[in-house]
mmCIF file of C-alpha atoms in Angstrom:
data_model
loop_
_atom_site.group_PDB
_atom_site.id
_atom_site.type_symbol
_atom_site.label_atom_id
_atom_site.label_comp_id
_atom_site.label_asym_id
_atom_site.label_seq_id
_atom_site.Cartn_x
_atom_site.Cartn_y
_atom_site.Cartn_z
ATOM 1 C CA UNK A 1 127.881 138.531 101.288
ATOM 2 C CA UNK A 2 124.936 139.272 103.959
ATOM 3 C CA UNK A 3 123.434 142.960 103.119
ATOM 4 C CA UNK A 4 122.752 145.489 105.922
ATOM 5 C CA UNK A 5 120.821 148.274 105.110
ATOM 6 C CA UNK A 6 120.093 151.048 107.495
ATOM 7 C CA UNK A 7 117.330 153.569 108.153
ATOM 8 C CA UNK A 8 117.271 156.260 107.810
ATOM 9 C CA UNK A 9 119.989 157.519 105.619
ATOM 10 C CA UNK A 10 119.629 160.772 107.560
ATOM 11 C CA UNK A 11 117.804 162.400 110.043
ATOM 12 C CA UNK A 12 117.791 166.076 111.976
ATOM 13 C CA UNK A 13 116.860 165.919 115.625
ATOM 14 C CA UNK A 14 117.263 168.378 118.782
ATOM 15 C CA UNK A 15 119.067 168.143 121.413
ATOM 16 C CA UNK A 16 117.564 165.841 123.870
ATOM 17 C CA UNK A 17 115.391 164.345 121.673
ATOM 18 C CA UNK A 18 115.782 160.329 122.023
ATOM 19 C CA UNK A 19 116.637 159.049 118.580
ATOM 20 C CA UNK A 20 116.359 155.137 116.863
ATOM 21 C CA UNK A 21 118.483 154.257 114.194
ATOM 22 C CA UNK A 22 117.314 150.608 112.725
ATOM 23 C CA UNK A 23 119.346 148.270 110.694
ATOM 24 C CA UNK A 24 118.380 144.740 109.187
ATOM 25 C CA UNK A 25 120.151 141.843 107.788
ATOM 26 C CA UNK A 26 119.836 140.124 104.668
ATOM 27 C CA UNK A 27 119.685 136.489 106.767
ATOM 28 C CA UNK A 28 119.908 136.124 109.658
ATOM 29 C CA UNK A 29 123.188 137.423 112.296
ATOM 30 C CA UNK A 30 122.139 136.127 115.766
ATOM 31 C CA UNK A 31 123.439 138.663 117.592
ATOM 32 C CA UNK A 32 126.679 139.425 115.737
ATOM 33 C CA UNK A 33 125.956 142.941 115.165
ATOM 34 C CA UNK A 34 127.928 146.284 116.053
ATOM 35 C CA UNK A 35 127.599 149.606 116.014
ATOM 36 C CA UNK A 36 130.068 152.255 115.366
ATOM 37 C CA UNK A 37 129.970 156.386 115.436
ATOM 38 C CA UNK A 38 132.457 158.449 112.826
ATOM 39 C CA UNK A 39 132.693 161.996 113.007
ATOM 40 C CA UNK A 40 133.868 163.757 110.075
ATOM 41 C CA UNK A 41 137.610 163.334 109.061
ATOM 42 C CA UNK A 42 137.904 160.937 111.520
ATOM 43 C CA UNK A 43 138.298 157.193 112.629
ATOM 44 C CA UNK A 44 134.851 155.176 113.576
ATOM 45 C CA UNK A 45 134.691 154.588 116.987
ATOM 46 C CA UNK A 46 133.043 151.190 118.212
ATOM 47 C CA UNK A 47 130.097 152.291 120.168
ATOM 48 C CA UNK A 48 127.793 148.803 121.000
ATOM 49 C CA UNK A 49 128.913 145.233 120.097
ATOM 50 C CA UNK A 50 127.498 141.649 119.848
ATOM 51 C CA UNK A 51 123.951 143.775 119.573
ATOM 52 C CA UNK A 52 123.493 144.897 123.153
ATOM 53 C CA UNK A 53 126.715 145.183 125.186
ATOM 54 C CA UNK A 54 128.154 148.834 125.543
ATOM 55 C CA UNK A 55 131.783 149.755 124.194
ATOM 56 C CA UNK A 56 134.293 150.899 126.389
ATOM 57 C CA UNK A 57 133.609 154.460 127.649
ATOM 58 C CA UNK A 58 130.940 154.487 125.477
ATOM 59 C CA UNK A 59 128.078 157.087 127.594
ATOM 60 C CA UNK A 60 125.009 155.101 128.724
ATOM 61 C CA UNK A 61 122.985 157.345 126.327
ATOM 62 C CA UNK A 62 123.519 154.349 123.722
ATOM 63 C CA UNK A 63 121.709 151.349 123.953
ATOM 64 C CA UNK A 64 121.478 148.336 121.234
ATOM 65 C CA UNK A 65 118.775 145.756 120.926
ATOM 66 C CA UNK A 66 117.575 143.172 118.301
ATOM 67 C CA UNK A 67 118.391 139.724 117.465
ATOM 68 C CA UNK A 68 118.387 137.907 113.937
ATOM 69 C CA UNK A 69 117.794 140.214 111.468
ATOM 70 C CA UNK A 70 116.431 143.201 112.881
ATOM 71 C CA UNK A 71 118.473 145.518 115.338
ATOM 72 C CA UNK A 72 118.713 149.113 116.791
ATOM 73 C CA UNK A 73 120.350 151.643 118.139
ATOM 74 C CA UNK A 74 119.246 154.241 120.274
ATOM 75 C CA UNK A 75 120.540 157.214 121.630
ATOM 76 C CA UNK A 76 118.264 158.113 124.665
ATOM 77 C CA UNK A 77 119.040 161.872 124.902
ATOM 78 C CA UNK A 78 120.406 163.216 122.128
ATOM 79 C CA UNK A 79 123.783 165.136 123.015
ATOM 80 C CA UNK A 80 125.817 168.062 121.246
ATOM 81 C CA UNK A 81 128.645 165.897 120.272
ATOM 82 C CA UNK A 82 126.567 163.044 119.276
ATOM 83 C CA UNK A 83 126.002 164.807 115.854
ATOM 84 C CA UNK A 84 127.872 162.098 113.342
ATOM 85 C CA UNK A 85 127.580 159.323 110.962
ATOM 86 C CA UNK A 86 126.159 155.654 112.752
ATOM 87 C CA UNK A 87 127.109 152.444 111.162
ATOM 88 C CA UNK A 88 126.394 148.747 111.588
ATOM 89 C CA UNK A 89 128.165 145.613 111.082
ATOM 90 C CA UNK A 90 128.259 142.145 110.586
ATOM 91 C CA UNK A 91 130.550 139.582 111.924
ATOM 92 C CA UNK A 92 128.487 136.347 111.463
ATOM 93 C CA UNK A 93 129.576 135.283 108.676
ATOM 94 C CA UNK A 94 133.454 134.919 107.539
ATOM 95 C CA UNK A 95 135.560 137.670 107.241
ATOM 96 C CA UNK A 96 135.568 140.358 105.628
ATOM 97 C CA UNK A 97 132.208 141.296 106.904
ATOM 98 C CA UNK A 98 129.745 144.230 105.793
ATOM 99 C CA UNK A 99 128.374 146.841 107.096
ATOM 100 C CA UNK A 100 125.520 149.206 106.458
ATOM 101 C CA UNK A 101 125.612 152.395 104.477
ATOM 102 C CA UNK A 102 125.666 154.570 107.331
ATOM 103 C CA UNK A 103 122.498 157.248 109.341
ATOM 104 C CA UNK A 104 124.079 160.447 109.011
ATOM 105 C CA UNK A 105 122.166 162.206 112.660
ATOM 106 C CA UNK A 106 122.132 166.506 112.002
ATOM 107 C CA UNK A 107 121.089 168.733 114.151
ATOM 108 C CA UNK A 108 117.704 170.119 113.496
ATOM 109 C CA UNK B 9 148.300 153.439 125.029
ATOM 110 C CA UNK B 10 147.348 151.537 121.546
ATOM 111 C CA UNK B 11 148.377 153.550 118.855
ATOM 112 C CA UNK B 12 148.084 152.208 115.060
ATOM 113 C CA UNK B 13 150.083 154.899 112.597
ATOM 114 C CA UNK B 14 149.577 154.301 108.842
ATOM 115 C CA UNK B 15 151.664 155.518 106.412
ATOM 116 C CA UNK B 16 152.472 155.031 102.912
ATOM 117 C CA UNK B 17 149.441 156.435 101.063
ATOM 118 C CA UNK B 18 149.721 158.692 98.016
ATOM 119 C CA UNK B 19 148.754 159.472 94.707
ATOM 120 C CA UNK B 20 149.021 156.981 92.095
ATOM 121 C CA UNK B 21 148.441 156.809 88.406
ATOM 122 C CA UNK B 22 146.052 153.801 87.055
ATOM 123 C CA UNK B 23 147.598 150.536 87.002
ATOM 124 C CA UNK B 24 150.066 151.214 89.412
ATOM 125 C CA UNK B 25 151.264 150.000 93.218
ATOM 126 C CA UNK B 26 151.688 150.834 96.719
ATOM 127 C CA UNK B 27 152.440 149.356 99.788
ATOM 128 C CA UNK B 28 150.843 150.864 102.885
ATOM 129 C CA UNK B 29 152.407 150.389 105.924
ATOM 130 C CA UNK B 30 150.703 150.063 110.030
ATOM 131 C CA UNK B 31 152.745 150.845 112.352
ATOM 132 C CA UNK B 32 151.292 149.444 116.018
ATOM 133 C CA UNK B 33 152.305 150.123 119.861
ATOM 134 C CA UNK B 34 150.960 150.253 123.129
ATOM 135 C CA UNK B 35 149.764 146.349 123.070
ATOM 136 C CA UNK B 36 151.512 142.823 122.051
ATOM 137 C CA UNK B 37 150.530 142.423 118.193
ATOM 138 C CA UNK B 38 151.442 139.430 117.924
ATOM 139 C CA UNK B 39 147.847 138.860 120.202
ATOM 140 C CA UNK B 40 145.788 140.180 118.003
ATOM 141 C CA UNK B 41 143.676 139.858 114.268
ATOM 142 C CA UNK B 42 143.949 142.583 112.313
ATOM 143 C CA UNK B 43 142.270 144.179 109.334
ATOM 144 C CA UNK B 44 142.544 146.843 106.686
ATOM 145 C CA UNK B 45 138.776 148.886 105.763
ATOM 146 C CA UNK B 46 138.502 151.659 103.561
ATOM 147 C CA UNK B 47 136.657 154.478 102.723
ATOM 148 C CA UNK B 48 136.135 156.241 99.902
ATOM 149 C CA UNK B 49 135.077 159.702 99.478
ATOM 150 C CA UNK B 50 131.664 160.652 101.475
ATOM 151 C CA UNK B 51 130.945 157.254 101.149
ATOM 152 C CA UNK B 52 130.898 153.898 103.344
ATOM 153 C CA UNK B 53 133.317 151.697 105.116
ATOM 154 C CA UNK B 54 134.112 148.917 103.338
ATOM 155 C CA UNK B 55 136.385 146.034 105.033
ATOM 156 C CA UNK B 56 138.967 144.801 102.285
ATOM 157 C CA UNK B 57 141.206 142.457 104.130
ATOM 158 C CA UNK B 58 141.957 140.489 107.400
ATOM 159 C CA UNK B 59 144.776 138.076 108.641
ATOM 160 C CA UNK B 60 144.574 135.968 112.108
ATOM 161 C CA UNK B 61 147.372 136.848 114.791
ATOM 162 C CA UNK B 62 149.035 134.012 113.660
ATOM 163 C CA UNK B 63 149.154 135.310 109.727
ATOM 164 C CA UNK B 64 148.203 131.685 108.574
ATOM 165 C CA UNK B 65 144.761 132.869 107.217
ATOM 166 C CA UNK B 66 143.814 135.957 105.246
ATOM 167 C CA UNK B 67 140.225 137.073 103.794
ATOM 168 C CA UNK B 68 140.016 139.127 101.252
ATOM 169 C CA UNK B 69 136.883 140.955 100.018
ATOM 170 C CA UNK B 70 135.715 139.724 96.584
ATOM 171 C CA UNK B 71 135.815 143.210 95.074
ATOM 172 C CA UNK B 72 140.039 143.687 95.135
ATOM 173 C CA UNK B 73 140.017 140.694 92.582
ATOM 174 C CA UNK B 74 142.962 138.938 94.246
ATOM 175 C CA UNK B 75 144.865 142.929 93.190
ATOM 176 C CA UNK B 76 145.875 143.427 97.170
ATOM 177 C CA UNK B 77 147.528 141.202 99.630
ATOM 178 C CA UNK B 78 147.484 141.261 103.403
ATOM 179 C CA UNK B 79 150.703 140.685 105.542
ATOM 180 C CA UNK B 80 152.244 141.046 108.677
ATOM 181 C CA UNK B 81 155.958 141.265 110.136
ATOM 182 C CA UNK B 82 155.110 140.480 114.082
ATOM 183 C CA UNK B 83 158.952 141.214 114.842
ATOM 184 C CA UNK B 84 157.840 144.759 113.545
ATOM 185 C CA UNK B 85 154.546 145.533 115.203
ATOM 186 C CA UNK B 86 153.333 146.053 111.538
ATOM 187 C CA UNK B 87 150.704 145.334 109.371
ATOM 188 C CA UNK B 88 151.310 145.834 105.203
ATOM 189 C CA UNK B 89 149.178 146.095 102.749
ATOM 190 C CA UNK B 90 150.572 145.768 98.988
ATOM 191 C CA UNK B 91 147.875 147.045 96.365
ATOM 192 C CA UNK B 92 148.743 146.485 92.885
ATOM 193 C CA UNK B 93 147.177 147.287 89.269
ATOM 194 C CA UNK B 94 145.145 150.264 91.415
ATOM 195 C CA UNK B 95 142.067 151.645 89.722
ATOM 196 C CA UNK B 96 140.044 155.019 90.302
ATOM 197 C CA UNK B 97 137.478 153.271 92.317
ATOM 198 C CA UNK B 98 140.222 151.918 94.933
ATOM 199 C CA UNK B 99 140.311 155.911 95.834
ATOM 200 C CA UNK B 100 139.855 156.143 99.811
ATOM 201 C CA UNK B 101 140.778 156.452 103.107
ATOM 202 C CA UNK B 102 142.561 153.196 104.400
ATOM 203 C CA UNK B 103 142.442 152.362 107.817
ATOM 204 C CA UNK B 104 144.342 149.490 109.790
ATOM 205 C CA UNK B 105 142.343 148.159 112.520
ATOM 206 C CA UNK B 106 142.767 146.408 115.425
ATOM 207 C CA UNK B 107 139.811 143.071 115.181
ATOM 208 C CA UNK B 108 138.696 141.376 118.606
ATOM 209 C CA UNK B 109 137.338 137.975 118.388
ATOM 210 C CA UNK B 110 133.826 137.916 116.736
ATOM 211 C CA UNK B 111 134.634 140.503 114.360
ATOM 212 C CA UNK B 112 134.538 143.913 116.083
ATOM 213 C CA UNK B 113 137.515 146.368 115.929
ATOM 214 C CA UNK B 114 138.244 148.141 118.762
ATOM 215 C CA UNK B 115 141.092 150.480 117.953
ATOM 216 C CA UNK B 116 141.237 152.255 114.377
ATOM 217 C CA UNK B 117 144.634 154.151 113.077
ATOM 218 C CA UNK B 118 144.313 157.939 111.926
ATOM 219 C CA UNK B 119 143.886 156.721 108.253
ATOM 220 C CA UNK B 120 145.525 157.335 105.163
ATOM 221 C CA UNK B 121 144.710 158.738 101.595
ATOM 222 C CA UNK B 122 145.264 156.824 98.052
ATOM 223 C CA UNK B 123 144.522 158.580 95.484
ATOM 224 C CA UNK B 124 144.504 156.787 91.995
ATOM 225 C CA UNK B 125 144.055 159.162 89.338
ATOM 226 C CA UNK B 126 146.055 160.227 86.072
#
C-alpha cells in the first residue's frame, strides 16, 4: 500500500488567514492525488482532484499543487464554514487506495 | 439529483453478519464504479472495497481478510455489501460511494453505523 501522511494533524487559524495543508507520498503518485473536506457527522466532500483541478462548486478559495510525492492544499482566505477535517488520497496505484490521516483546521 | 441511501447497519455481536444495502438514483448505475469506505470512530477514512460498473472486478483492502464481499444488482440501482465473522475493530461509519475514473468519488451516501460489540 503507498502511505500518505499529512501535516499538520491540526491547526487553529483566523478567519482570513490563508492556510497550507501538505501531504506526501510514500513513492511516488504523479498527479493522482485528491483532496476532500468532512465536516463533522457528515459525508467528505471532494474538494480538488488529479492534484490541481477544482471540484465541482468547489469556491476558488481552494487551490492544489504538487506532483510526485509532495502536494498541497491551500485555502487562500480562510472562511467561517471552512472549519473541518481535510483529507488526501491516492488513486495511483490499484484500488482500494489510501488516504492520509486527516488536518483537522479550528478556529483560533 | 444523485442520491446514494444506505441502509442496513446495526449492532452486532462478535463473529456475526450483516449485509448493508446502497440504494442509488438520480444517475444510470449501471455507468458507474463504485466503492464502499469506512470510518471508524474520530478516526480516518479507510476504503474497504470497490467493483467496476461492469461487476467483473472487485478490490478488496487487505485488512477485511477476504471476511466482506462486494456486489452489485444493476437491475436494482444497488450496491451490497455482506460482512461476515465482524470484529470490534470493523466498528464505523460505512459509506457507499460513487468512484469516477482515476479513483476519485464524487458523490458519498449519508452513511451508516455498525456497531460490533457484545
Amino acid at each position: 500500500d503507498i502511505q500518505m501522511t499529512q501535516s499538520p494533524s491540526s491547526l487553529s487559524a483566523s478567519v482570513g488567514d490563508r492556510v497550507t495543508i501538505t501531504c506526501r507520498a510514500g513513492q511516488s503518485i504523479t498527479n493522482y492525488l485528491n483532496w476532500y473536506q468532512q465536516k463533522p457527522g457528515k459525508a467528505p466532500k471532494l474538494l480538488i482532484y488529479g492534484a490541481s483541478s477544482l471540484g465541482s462548486g468547489v469556491p476558488s478559495r481552494f487551490s492544489g499543487s504538487g506532483y510526485g510525492t509532495d502536494f498541497a492544499l491551500t485555502i487562500s482566505s480562510l472562511q467561517p464554514e471552512d472549519f473541518a477535517t481535510y483529507y488526501c488520497q491516492q488513486s495511483y496505484s490499484a484500488p482500494p487506495w489510501t488516504f492520509g490521516q486527516g488536518t483537522k483546521v479550528e478556529i483560533k | 439529483q444523485v442520491q446514494l441511501v444506505e441502509s442496513g447497519g446495526g449492532l452486532v455481536k462478535p463473529g456475526g453478519s450483516l449485509r448493508l444495502s446502497c440504494a442509488a438514483s438520480g444517475f444510470t448505475f449501471s455507468d458507474y464504479q463504485m466503492s464502499w469506505i469506512r470510518q471508524a470512530p474520530g478516526k480516518g477514512l479507510e476504503w474497504i472495497s470497490y467493483i467496476t460498473r461492469s461487476g467483473n472486478t472487485i478490490h478488496n483492502a487487505d485488512s477485511l481478510k477476504g471476511r466482506f464481499t462486494i456486489s452489485m444488482d444493476n437491475a436494482r440501482n444497488s450496491l451490497y455489501l455482506q460482512m461476515d465473522s465482524l470484529r470490534i475493530e470493523d466498528t464505523a461509519v460505512y459509506y457507499c460511494a460513487r468512484t469516477l475514473d482515476a479513483g476519485k468519488v464524487d458523490y458519498w451516501g449519508q452513511g451508516t453505523q455498525v456497531t460490533v460489540s457484545s
